[in-house]
Coordinates of C-alpha atoms (C1' of nucleotides) in Angstrom, one line a residue:
Chain A
M1 CA 39.0 -25.9 30.3
S2 CA 36.4 -23.1 30.6
A3 CA 36.8 -20.4 28.0
D4 CA 34.9 -17.8 30.1
P5 CA 37.3 -15.3 31.5
A6 CA 34.7 -14.2 34.1
L7 CA 35.0 -17.6 35.8
R8 CA 38.8 -17.8 35.6
R9 CA 40.2 -14.3 36.0
E10 CA 39.8 -11.9 38.8
I11 CA 37.6 -8.9 38.1
P12 CA 38.7 -5.8 40.0
D13 CA 36.3 -4.4 42.5
A14 CA 36.3 -1.0 40.9
T15 CA 35.1 -2.7 37.7
V16 CA 32.4 -4.7 39.4
A17 CA 31.1 -1.5 41.0
R18 CA 30.6 -0.1 37.5
L19 CA 29.1 -3.1 35.8
P20 CA 25.6 -2.5 37.1
E21 CA 25.5 0.9 35.6
Y22 CA 26.7 -0.4 32.2
L23 CA 24.0 -3.1 32.4
R24 CA 21.3 -0.6 33.3
T25 CA 22.2 1.6 30.4
L26 CA 22.4 -1.3 28.0
S27 CA 19.0 -2.4 29.0
R28 CA 17.6 1.0 28.3
L29 CA 19.3 1.1 24.9
A30 CA 17.9 -2.3 24.1
E31 CA 14.4 -1.1 25.0
D32 CA 14.9 1.8 22.7
G33 CA 15.7 -0.7 19.9
V34 CA 19.4 0.1 19.7
L35 CA 21.3 -2.9 18.3
S36 CA 24.9 -1.9 18.6
V37 CA 27.0 0.7 20.5
S38 CA 30.6 1.8 20.4
S39 CA 32.6 2.2 23.6
E40 CA 32.6 5.9 23.0
E41 CA 28.8 6.1 22.8
L42 CA 28.1 3.9 25.8
A43 CA 30.8 5.6 27.9
A44 CA 29.2 9.0 27.2
E45 CA 25.8 7.7 28.4
V46 CA 27.2 6.3 31.6
G47 CA 29.6 9.2 32.2
V48 CA 33.0 7.4 32.1
R49 CA 35.9 7.5 29.8
S50 CA 35.8 5.1 26.8
A51 CA 39.2 3.6 27.7
Q52 CA 37.9 2.8 31.1
L53 CA 34.8 1.1 29.7
R54 CA 36.9 -1.0 27.3
K55 CA 39.3 -2.1 30.0
D56 CA 36.4 -2.9 32.3
L57 CA 34.7 -5.0 29.6
S58 CA 38.0 -6.7 28.7
H59 CA 37.9 -8.3 32.1
L60 CA 34.8 -10.3 31.2
G61 CA 36.1 -11.4 27.8
S62 CA 36.2 -10.2 24.3
Y63 CA 32.7 -9.4 23.2
G64 CA 33.3 -6.4 20.9
V65 CA 33.9 -6.3 17.2
R66 CA 36.7 -4.0 16.1
G67 CA 35.6 -1.4 13.7
V68 CA 32.0 -1.9 14.8
G69 CA 31.3 -1.9 18.5
Y70 CA 29.4 -4.1 20.9
D71 CA 26.1 -5.9 20.3
V72 CA 23.8 -4.5 22.9
E73 CA 21.9 -7.8 23.6
T74 CA 25.0 -9.9 23.8
L75 CA 26.9 -7.5 26.0
A76 CA 24.0 -7.1 28.4
L77 CA 23.7 -10.8 28.7
E78 CA 27.5 -11.2 29.4
I79 CA 27.4 -8.6 32.1
S80 CA 24.4 -10.2 33.7
R81 CA 26.3 -13.5 33.7
A82 CA 29.4 -12.0 35.2
L83 CA 27.3 -10.4 38.0
G84 CA 25.5 -13.6 38.6
L85 CA 22.1 -12.2 37.6
T86 CA 21.2 -15.2 35.4
E87 CA 20.3 -17.1 38.5
D88 CA 17.9 -15.5 41.0
W89 CA 18.7 -14.4 44.5
P90 CA 16.3 -14.9 47.4
V91 CA 16.4 -11.7 49.6
A92 CA 15.1 -11.2 53.1
I93 CA 14.6 -7.7 54.6
V94 CA 14.8 -7.3 58.4
G95 CA 13.3 -4.1 59.9
M96 CA 10.0 -3.0 58.3
G97 CA 9.9 0.6 59.4
N98 CA 9.7 3.3 56.8
L99 CA 12.9 2.3 55.1
G100 CA 12.0 -1.4 55.1
H101 CA 8.7 -0.7 53.5
A102 CA 10.3 1.5 50.9
L103 CA 12.9 -1.2 50.1
A104 CA 10.3 -4.0 49.8
S105 CA 8.2 -2.0 47.4
Y106 CA 11.1 -0.7 45.5
S107 CA 10.8 -1.8 41.9
G108 CA 14.6 -2.2 41.5
F109 CA 14.4 -5.1 43.9
V110 CA 11.9 -7.1 41.9
T111 CA 13.7 -6.6 38.6
K112 CA 15.8 -9.4 37.3
G113 CA 17.7 -11.5 39.7
F114 CA 16.2 -10.6 43.0
R115 CA 13.2 -12.0 44.7
I116 CA 11.9 -11.1 48.2
V117 CA 11.2 -14.3 50.2
G118 CA 11.0 -12.9 53.7
L119 CA 10.1 -9.8 55.7
Y120 CA 10.9 -9.6 59.4
D121 CA 10.1 -7.3 62.2
D122 CA 9.5 -7.9 65.9
D123 CA 7.1 -5.0 66.3
P124 CA 3.7 -6.7 67.1
A125 CA 1.9 -3.8 65.4
L126 CA 3.3 -5.0 62.1
A127 CA 2.5 -8.7 62.6
D128 CA 0.8 -10.4 59.7
E129 CA 0.8 -7.2 57.6
H130 CA 1.7 -8.1 54.0
V131 CA 3.9 -6.0 51.7
V132 CA 4.1 -7.0 48.0
G133 CA 2.4 -10.2 49.0
V134 CA 4.9 -11.3 51.6
P135 CA 3.9 -11.5 55.3
I136 CA 5.9 -9.7 58.0
R137 CA 7.1 -12.2 60.6
P138 CA 9.1 -12.0 63.8
L139 CA 12.8 -12.5 63.5
A140 CA 12.7 -15.7 65.5
E141 CA 11.1 -17.5 62.6
L142 CA 14.1 -16.8 60.4
H143 CA 15.8 -20.1 61.1
V144 CA 12.7 -22.1 60.2
H145 CA 12.1 -20.1 57.1
H146 CA 15.7 -20.4 55.9
A147 CA 15.6 -24.2 56.3
V148 CA 12.6 -24.4 53.9
D149 CA 13.5 -21.6 51.5
P150 CA 17.1 -20.6 51.8
I151 CA 18.0 -16.9 51.9
A152 CA 21.0 -15.7 49.9
I153 CA 21.1 -12.0 50.8
G154 CA 19.9 -10.3 54.0
V155 CA 19.0 -6.6 54.1
I156 CA 19.2 -4.8 57.5
A157 CA 16.9 -1.8 57.7
T158 CA 16.6 -1.6 61.5
P159 CA 17.8 1.2 63.8
A160 CA 21.5 1.1 64.6
P161 CA 21.3 -0.4 68.1
A162 CA 19.5 -3.5 66.8
A163 CA 21.8 -4.0 63.7
Q164 CA 24.5 -6.2 65.3
A165 CA 21.9 -8.6 66.8
V166 CA 20.0 -8.9 63.6
C167 CA 23.3 -9.4 61.7
D168 CA 24.2 -12.2 64.1
A169 CA 20.8 -13.8 63.6
L170 CA 21.3 -13.7 59.8
V171 CA 24.8 -15.1 60.0
G172 CA 23.6 -17.7 62.4
A173 CA 21.0 -18.8 59.9
G174 CA 23.6 -19.2 57.2
V175 CA 23.3 -15.9 55.3
S176 CA 26.7 -14.8 54.0
S177 CA 25.8 -11.7 52.0
I178 CA 24.4 -8.7 53.9
L179 CA 23.3 -5.2 52.8
N180 CA 23.3 -2.9 55.8
F181 CA 21.4 0.3 55.9
A182 CA 21.9 0.9 59.6
P183 CA 24.5 3.5 60.6
A184 CA 26.6 0.9 62.5
V185 CA 29.8 -1.1 61.8
L186 CA 29.0 -4.8 61.8
S187 CA 31.5 -7.4 62.9
V188 CA 31.1 -10.7 61.1
P189 CA 33.1 -13.9 60.7
S190 CA 35.3 -14.1 57.6
G191 CA 33.5 -15.4 54.6
V192 CA 30.6 -13.1 55.2
D193 CA 30.2 -10.1 52.9
V194 CA 28.8 -6.9 54.2
R195 CA 28.1 -3.7 52.2
R196 CA 26.9 -0.6 53.9
V197 CA 24.7 2.1 52.5
D198 CA 24.5 5.1 54.7
L199 CA 22.3 8.0 53.9
S200 CA 23.8 10.5 56.4
T201 CA 27.3 9.7 55.3
E202 CA 26.4 10.6 51.7
L203 CA 24.9 13.9 53.0
Q204 CA 28.0 14.7 55.0
I205 CA 30.2 14.2 52.0
L206 CA 28.0 16.5 50.0
A207 CA 28.1 19.0 52.8
F208 CA 31.9 18.9 52.7
H209 CA 32.0 19.8 49.0
A210 CA 29.3 22.4 49.4
Q211 CA 31.4 24.0 52.2
R212 CA 34.5 24.0 50.0
K213 CA 32.6 25.7 47.2
S214 CA 31.2 28.4 49.5
L215 CA 34.7 28.9 51.1
A216 CA 36.1 29.3 47.6
A217 CA 33.4 31.9 46.8
G218 CA 34.1 33.8 50.0
D219 CA 37.9 33.6 49.6
L220 CA 38.3 37.3 49.3
R221 CA 36.4 38.0 52.5
S222 CA 38.3 35.4 54.5
A223 CA 41.5 36.6 53.1
V224 CA 40.7 40.1 54.3
V225 CA 39.6 38.9 57.7
A226 CA 42.8 36.8 58.0
Q227 CA 45.0 39.8 57.5
Chain B
M1 CA 46.7 33.8 57.6
S2 CA 44.5 30.9 58.6
A3 CA 46.2 28.2 60.6
D4 CA 43.6 25.6 59.9
P5 CA 44.9 23.0 57.5
A6 CA 41.4 21.9 56.6
L7 CA 40.8 25.3 55.0
R8 CA 44.2 25.4 53.3
R9 CA 45.2 21.9 52.3
E10 CA 43.3 19.5 50.0
I11 CA 41.7 16.6 51.8
P12 CA 41.7 13.4 49.6
D13 CA 38.2 12.1 48.6
A14 CA 39.0 8.7 50.1
T15 CA 39.6 10.4 53.5
V16 CA 36.5 12.6 53.3
A17 CA 34.5 9.4 52.7
R18 CA 35.7 7.9 56.0
L19 CA 35.4 11.0 58.1
P20 CA 31.7 10.6 58.8
E21 CA 32.3 7.1 60.1
Y22 CA 35.1 8.4 62.5
L23 CA 32.7 11.1 63.6
R24 CA 29.9 8.7 64.3
T25 CA 32.1 6.4 66.3
L26 CA 33.6 9.3 68.3
S27 CA 30.1 10.6 69.1
R28 CA 29.2 7.2 70.4
L29 CA 32.3 7.0 72.5
A30 CA 31.6 10.5 73.9
E31 CA 28.1 9.4 74.9
D32 CA 29.7 6.5 76.7
G33 CA 31.8 8.9 78.7
V34 CA 35.1 8.0 77.0
L35 CA 37.4 11.0 77.1
S36 CA 40.4 9.8 75.1
V37 CA 41.2 7.2 72.4
S38 CA 44.4 6.0 70.7
S39 CA 44.4 5.6 66.9
E40 CA 44.7 1.8 67.5
E41 CA 41.5 1.7 69.5
L42 CA 39.5 4.0 67.3
A43 CA 40.6 2.2 64.2
A44 CA 39.6 -1.1 65.6
E45 CA 36.1 0.3 66.3
V46 CA 35.7 1.6 62.8
G47 CA 37.3 -1.3 61.1
V48 CA 40.4 0.3 59.4
R49 CA 44.1 0.2 60.0
S50 CA 45.5 2.5 62.6
A51 CA 48.0 3.9 60.1
Q52 CA 45.2 4.9 57.8
L53 CA 43.3 6.6 60.6
R54 CA 46.4 8.6 61.6
K55 CA 47.1 9.6 58.0
D56 CA 43.5 10.6 57.5
L57 CA 43.5 12.7 60.6
S58 CA 46.8 14.3 59.7
H59 CA 45.0 16.0 56.8
L60 CA 42.9 18.0 59.2
G61 CA 45.7 19.1 61.4
S62 CA 47.6 17.8 64.4
Y63 CA 45.1 17.2 67.1
G64 CA 46.6 14.1 68.8
V65 CA 49.0 14.0 71.7
R66 CA 52.0 11.6 71.3
G67 CA 52.1 9.0 74.0
V68 CA 48.4 9.6 74.9
G69 CA 46.0 9.6 71.9
Y70 CA 43.2 11.9 70.9
D71 CA 40.8 13.8 73.0
V72 CA 37.4 12.5 71.9
E73 CA 35.5 15.8 72.2
T74 CA 38.1 17.8 70.4
L75 CA 38.6 15.4 67.6
A76 CA 34.8 15.1 67.0
L77 CA 34.6 18.9 66.8
E78 CA 37.5 19.2 64.4
I79 CA 36.0 16.5 62.1
S80 CA 32.6 18.3 62.3
R81 CA 34.3 21.5 61.3
A82 CA 36.2 19.9 58.4
L83 CA 33.0 18.3 57.1
G84 CA 31.2 21.6 57.4
L85 CA 28.7 20.4 60.0
T86 CA 29.1 23.3 62.3
E87 CA 26.8 25.3 60.1
D88 CA 23.4 23.8 59.2
W89 CA 22.4 22.7 55.8
P90 CA 18.8 23.2 54.5
V91 CA 17.7 20.1 52.6
A92 CA 14.8 19.6 50.2
I93 CA 13.4 16.2 49.2
V94 CA 11.7 15.7 45.9
G95 CA 9.6 12.7 45.4
M96 CA 7.5 11.6 48.4
G97 CA 6.8 8.0 47.6
N98 CA 7.8 5.3 50.0
L99 CA 11.5 6.2 49.8
G100 CA 10.8 9.9 50.2
H101 CA 8.7 9.3 53.3
A102 CA 11.4 7.1 54.7
L103 CA 14.1 9.7 54.1
A104 CA 12.1 12.5 55.5
S105 CA 11.5 10.6 58.8
Y106 CA 15.0 9.1 58.9
S107 CA 16.6 10.3 62.1
G108 CA 20.0 10.6 60.5
F109 CA 18.7 13.5 58.5
V110 CA 17.6 15.5 61.5
T111 CA 20.8 15.0 63.4
K112 CA 23.4 17.7 63.5
G113 CA 23.9 19.8 60.4
F114 CA 20.8 19.0 58.4
R115 CA 17.4 20.5 58.4
I116 CA 14.5 19.6 56.1
V117 CA 13.0 22.8 54.7
G118 CA 11.0 21.5 51.8
L119 CA 9.2 18.4 50.6
Y120 CA 8.0 18.2 47.0
D121 CA 5.7 15.9 45.0
D122 CA 3.4 16.6 42.1
D123 CA 1.0 13.8 43.0
P124 CA -2.3 15.6 44.0
A125 CA -3.1 12.7 46.4
L126 CA -0.1 13.9 48.6
A127 CA -1.0 17.6 48.4
D128 CA -0.9 19.2 51.8
E129 CA 0.1 16.1 53.6
H130 CA 2.6 16.9 56.3
V131 CA 5.7 14.8 57.2
V132 CA 7.8 15.7 60.2
G133 CA 5.9 19.0 60.3
V134 CA 6.8 20.0 56.7
P135 CA 4.0 20.2 54.1
I136 CA 4.3 18.4 50.7
R137 CA 4.1 20.9 47.9
P138 CA 4.1 20.7 44.1
L139 CA 7.6 21.1 42.5
A140 CA 6.5 24.3 40.7
E141 CA 6.7 26.1 44.0
L142 CA 10.4 25.3 44.4
H143 CA 11.5 28.6 42.9
V144 CA 9.4 30.7 45.3
H145 CA 10.4 28.7 48.3
H146 CA 14.1 28.8 47.4
A147 CA 13.9 32.6 47.1
V148 CA 12.6 32.9 50.6
D149 CA 14.5 30.1 52.4
P150 CA 17.5 28.9 50.2
I151 CA 18.1 25.2 49.8
A152 CA 21.6 24.0 49.9
I153 CA 21.1 20.3 49.2
G154 CA 18.5 18.6 47.0
V155 CA 17.5 15.0 47.4
I156 CA 15.9 13.2 44.4
A157 CA 13.7 10.3 45.4
T158 CA 11.6 10.0 42.3
P159 CA 11.3 7.2 39.7
A160 CA 14.2 7.2 37.2
P161 CA 12.2 8.7 34.3
A162 CA 11.4 11.9 36.3
A163 CA 14.9 12.3 37.7
Q164 CA 16.5 14.5 35.0
A165 CA 13.6 16.9 34.9
V166 CA 13.6 17.2 38.7
C167 CA 17.4 17.7 38.6
D168 CA 17.0 20.5 36.1
A169 CA 14.5 22.2 38.3
L170 CA 16.8 22.0 41.3
V171 CA 19.7 23.3 39.3
G172 CA 17.6 26.0 37.8
A173 CA 16.6 27.1 41.3
G174 CA 20.2 27.4 42.2
V175 CA 20.8 24.1 44.1
S176 CA 24.4 22.9 43.6
S177 CA 24.5 19.8 45.7
I178 CA 22.3 16.8 44.8
L179 CA 21.8 13.4 46.4
N180 CA 20.2 11.1 43.8
F181 CA 18.4 7.9 44.7
A182 CA 16.9 7.4 41.3
P183 CA 18.7 4.8 39.1
A184 CA 19.6 7.3 36.4
V185 CA 22.7 9.2 35.4
L186 CA 22.1 12.9 35.7
S187 CA 23.8 15.5 33.5
V188 CA 24.5 18.7 35.3
P189 CA 26.5 21.8 34.5
S190 CA 30.0 22.0 36.0
G191 CA 30.0 23.3 39.6
V192 CA 27.0 21.1 40.5
D193 CA 27.9 18.1 42.7
V194 CA 25.9 14.9 42.3
R195 CA 26.2 11.8 44.5
R196 CA 24.2 8.7 43.6
V197 CA 23.0 6.0 46.0
D198 CA 21.6 3.1 44.2
L199 CA 20.0 0.2 46.0
S200 CA 20.0 -2.3 43.2
T201 CA 23.6 -1.5 42.3
E202 CA 24.6 -2.5 45.8
L203 CA 22.5 -5.7 45.6
Q204 CA 24.2 -6.6 42.3
I205 CA 27.6 -6.1 43.7
L206 CA 26.6 -8.5 46.6
A207 CA 25.3 -11.0 44.1
F208 CA 28.6 -10.9 42.2
H209 CA 30.5 -11.8 45.4
A210 CA 28.0 -14.4 46.4
Q211 CA 28.3 -16.0 43.0
R212 CA 32.0 -16.1 43.3
K213 CA 31.7 -17.8 46.7
S214 CA 29.4 -20.4 45.4
L215 CA 31.5 -21.0 42.3
A216 CA 34.5 -21.5 44.5
A217 CA 32.6 -24.0 46.6
G218 CA 31.5 -25.9 43.4
D219 CA 34.9 -25.7 41.8
L220 CA 35.4 -29.5 41.7
R221 CA 32.1 -30.0 39.9
S222 CA 32.8 -27.3 37.2
A223 CA 36.3 -28.6 36.8
V224 CA 35.0 -32.0 36.0
V225 CA 32.4 -30.6 33.6
A226 CA 35.0 -28.4 32.0
Q227 CA 37.1 -31.5 31.1
Chain C
dA1 C1' 41.8 -8.1 -3.9
dG2 C1' 43.6 -4.2 -1.7
dA3 C1' 43.5 0.3 0.4
dC4 C1' 41.1 3.0 3.8
dG5 C1' 38.6 4.3 7.9
dT6 C1' 36.9 2.8 12.3
dT7 C1' 36.9 0.7 16.8
dT8 C1' 38.6 -2.7 19.9
dG9 C1' 41.8 -4.6 23.3
dT10 C1' 46.0 -3.7 25.8
dG11 C1' 50.9 -2.5 27.1
dA12 C1' 52.9 1.3 29.5
dA13 C1' 53.0 5.5 32.2
dC14 C1' 51.0 8.0 35.6
dC15 C1' 48.5 8.9 39.8
dC16 C1' 46.3 8.1 44.1
dA17 C1' 45.7 5.3 48.1
dT18 C1' 47.2 2.0 51.5
dG19 C1' 50.5 -0.1 54.7
dC20 C1' 55.0 -0.2 56.9
dA21 C1' 58.3 1.3 59.9
dC22 C1' 60.5 4.7 62.5
dA23 C1' 61.9 9.2 64.4
dA24 C1' 59.9 12.8 67.1
dA25 C1' 57.3 14.0 71.0
dG26 C1' 54.9 13.4 74.8
dT27 C1' 53.9 10.9 79.7
dT28 C1' 55.1 8.4 83.8
dG29 C1' 57.8 6.9 87.5
dA30 C1' 61.9 6.7 90.1
Chain D
dT1 C1' 66.3 15.1 86.1
dC2 C1' 66.6 11.2 83.5
dA3 C1' 65.4 6.8 81.6
dA4 C1' 61.8 3.9 79.9
dC5 C1' 57.5 3.5 77.6
dT6 C1' 53.7 4.9 74.7
dT7 C1' 51.7 6.8 70.7
dT8 C1' 51.6 10.2 67.1
dG9 C1' 52.8 12.0 62.5
dT10 C1' 55.1 11.0 58.3
dG11 C1' 58.7 9.5 54.6
dC12 C1' 58.8 5.7 51.6
dA13 C1' 57.6 1.6 49.3
dT14 C1' 54.0 -1.1 47.3
dG15 C1' 49.8 -1.9 44.8
dG16 C1' 45.6 -0.8 42.2
dG17 C1' 43.2 2.0 39.2
dT18 C1' 42.9 5.3 35.5
dT19 C1' 44.4 7.3 31.3
dC20 C1' 47.0 7.5 27.1
dA21 C1' 48.3 5.9 22.8
dC22 C1' 48.7 2.5 19.4
dA23 C1' 48.9 -2.0 17.1
dA24 C1' 45.7 -5.5 15.7
dA25 C1' 41.4 -6.6 13.7
dC26 C1' 37.2 -5.8 11.4
dG27 C1' 34.0 -3.8 7.8
dT28 C1' 33.5 -1.2 3.5
dC29 C1' 34.2 0.7 -0.9
dT30 C1' 36.4 0.8 -5.1

DNA sequence: AGACGTTTGTGAACCCATGCACAAAGTTGA
DNA sequence: TCAACTTTGTGCATGGGTTCACAAACGTCT
C-alpha cells in the first residue's frame, strides 16, 4: 500500500489552487538560504491564515515537525510532487498574436515542469517564424506533431470566434488539458479539463469593487438626492 | 430612497465573478438578434445551472417575467450597471514587455467601460514608442499624469521583482484598484483592491488534474508495485 | 529525566455557495 | 373569464471551505 496521501486521498480544489503560491514562496525562501519555516511565517508571506496553510498541507501528508516547523526543501519537493511537477509537461500554444508571443516567451512557462513543444497559427505572415527556438506552424500539422511528440496541455490564445474550432482540433488530437485565454465558453467531452483565464472578466470584477467604493464615498450625496 | 437593489444589497463575490460571463453571452445573443431568453437557455449557453443563474440575477433585482423569461437588452443593461460599466474606467498599464504590449492591444480592454490612458515602462529602448495611440512613458511621470487625468485601475505587467515597487508607486499616486500579472504577492494598505492573474498557477492546476487522470489510468500498475 | 515552551495536525463550529423543489405570477388559447 | 401551461424568484436542505481552539508531539534547558 502506498503511504503517500497525495496519491490516495482527494485534495480539495481550493487547496490545489493555493499550492502553486506556497511553492513559489518556498522556492524564494530556499534561494534566500532559509532552511525552515513555521506555518505562521509562511502564511504571512503568502497572505493566508496559518490554520488554512496547515490544513492545506495536511492533505498532502505530514511533513512538518511539531515545535519546529517545516523544512523548506522537503516541503517544496512534496508540493511539487503533489502538483505533478516532478515530471515535465509538453505544452502547445495555438494562436501566436500578441498574447501568444507573450505567453511563449513568458519565463514562468519555461520554469520547472513545463516545456513548449509546439506553436501554431494559420496566419501565413507568421509561417516559419521562430519564438524561443520553436517554429510556428499551421494548425493542420497538430495531428502529425502530436503523434511524434505528444502534447499534454494545449493553450488557446486565439480570438474568441476561432476558439471552439481550435479546441475541437486539440481534443481531436488527444489533448485533454486546455488553458483558454479566449473570451468564449468551450464545450468539450467529459474527461477534458478546461481552465479559462479572462482578462476583461478580471477588469470587470475590479470595476465592480471600485464602483462600490466610490458609491460608499458618495453616500451622503446620493442620500440627499434620494430624498 | 433608491429602489435599485444593486446599490442597496450586497452582491456575493461568487455572483460578481459570474456576471461578466452572463453579460458577454447576452451581448452575443443581442448581436444575433435574440430578444428574449429563459434562465434555462442562458444557463446552458454559459455552462451553469439555471437555478444558479436565477439566484445570481435575483441579487440585482427582479428583471425577469414569469412564464416568459428575460429581455436580453434590459438584462444586459442591468448587469452593466451592477458591474459599474456604464461609466468608463481609465486604465494604466505598467510594464510594456511582451505581456504589456499584448494587454494594451487586447480588444477586450477597449470594449465598453475601459479606456487606456497611460502606458509606463522605464526601459529607455521603449521611450516614446506608441501603442494604440498612447505613448510609453517612464514610471516617474505617473504622478503628474494622474493629477491631470486620474487613473482608476492600474495593471502591473512587470517581472516579479519590480512588482512591489510599481505597486507602491501606483498606490502612492492614488490608484486603489490593481490587476497584477506578476507572480508576486503584493502588500497594500487596506482600501486598495488587488486581483492577481497568474499564468503559471493556472498551468500548475492543470498539471495536477492531468496527473490525477494519468494516475487513475495507471492505477493497476501502481497497485501492483505498491504490493 | 522531567518540566516548559513551541508548533503541528485536526475535530468541531461556523459561514457561504450550490442545488432542489415549489409557490407565485405571468401568458396563451378557448 | 377561466383553465392550462410556462417560467421566475426563493425558502430550505446539503455540501465544501474557512476559522477556531486544543490536544498531541517535538525540542530545549535545567
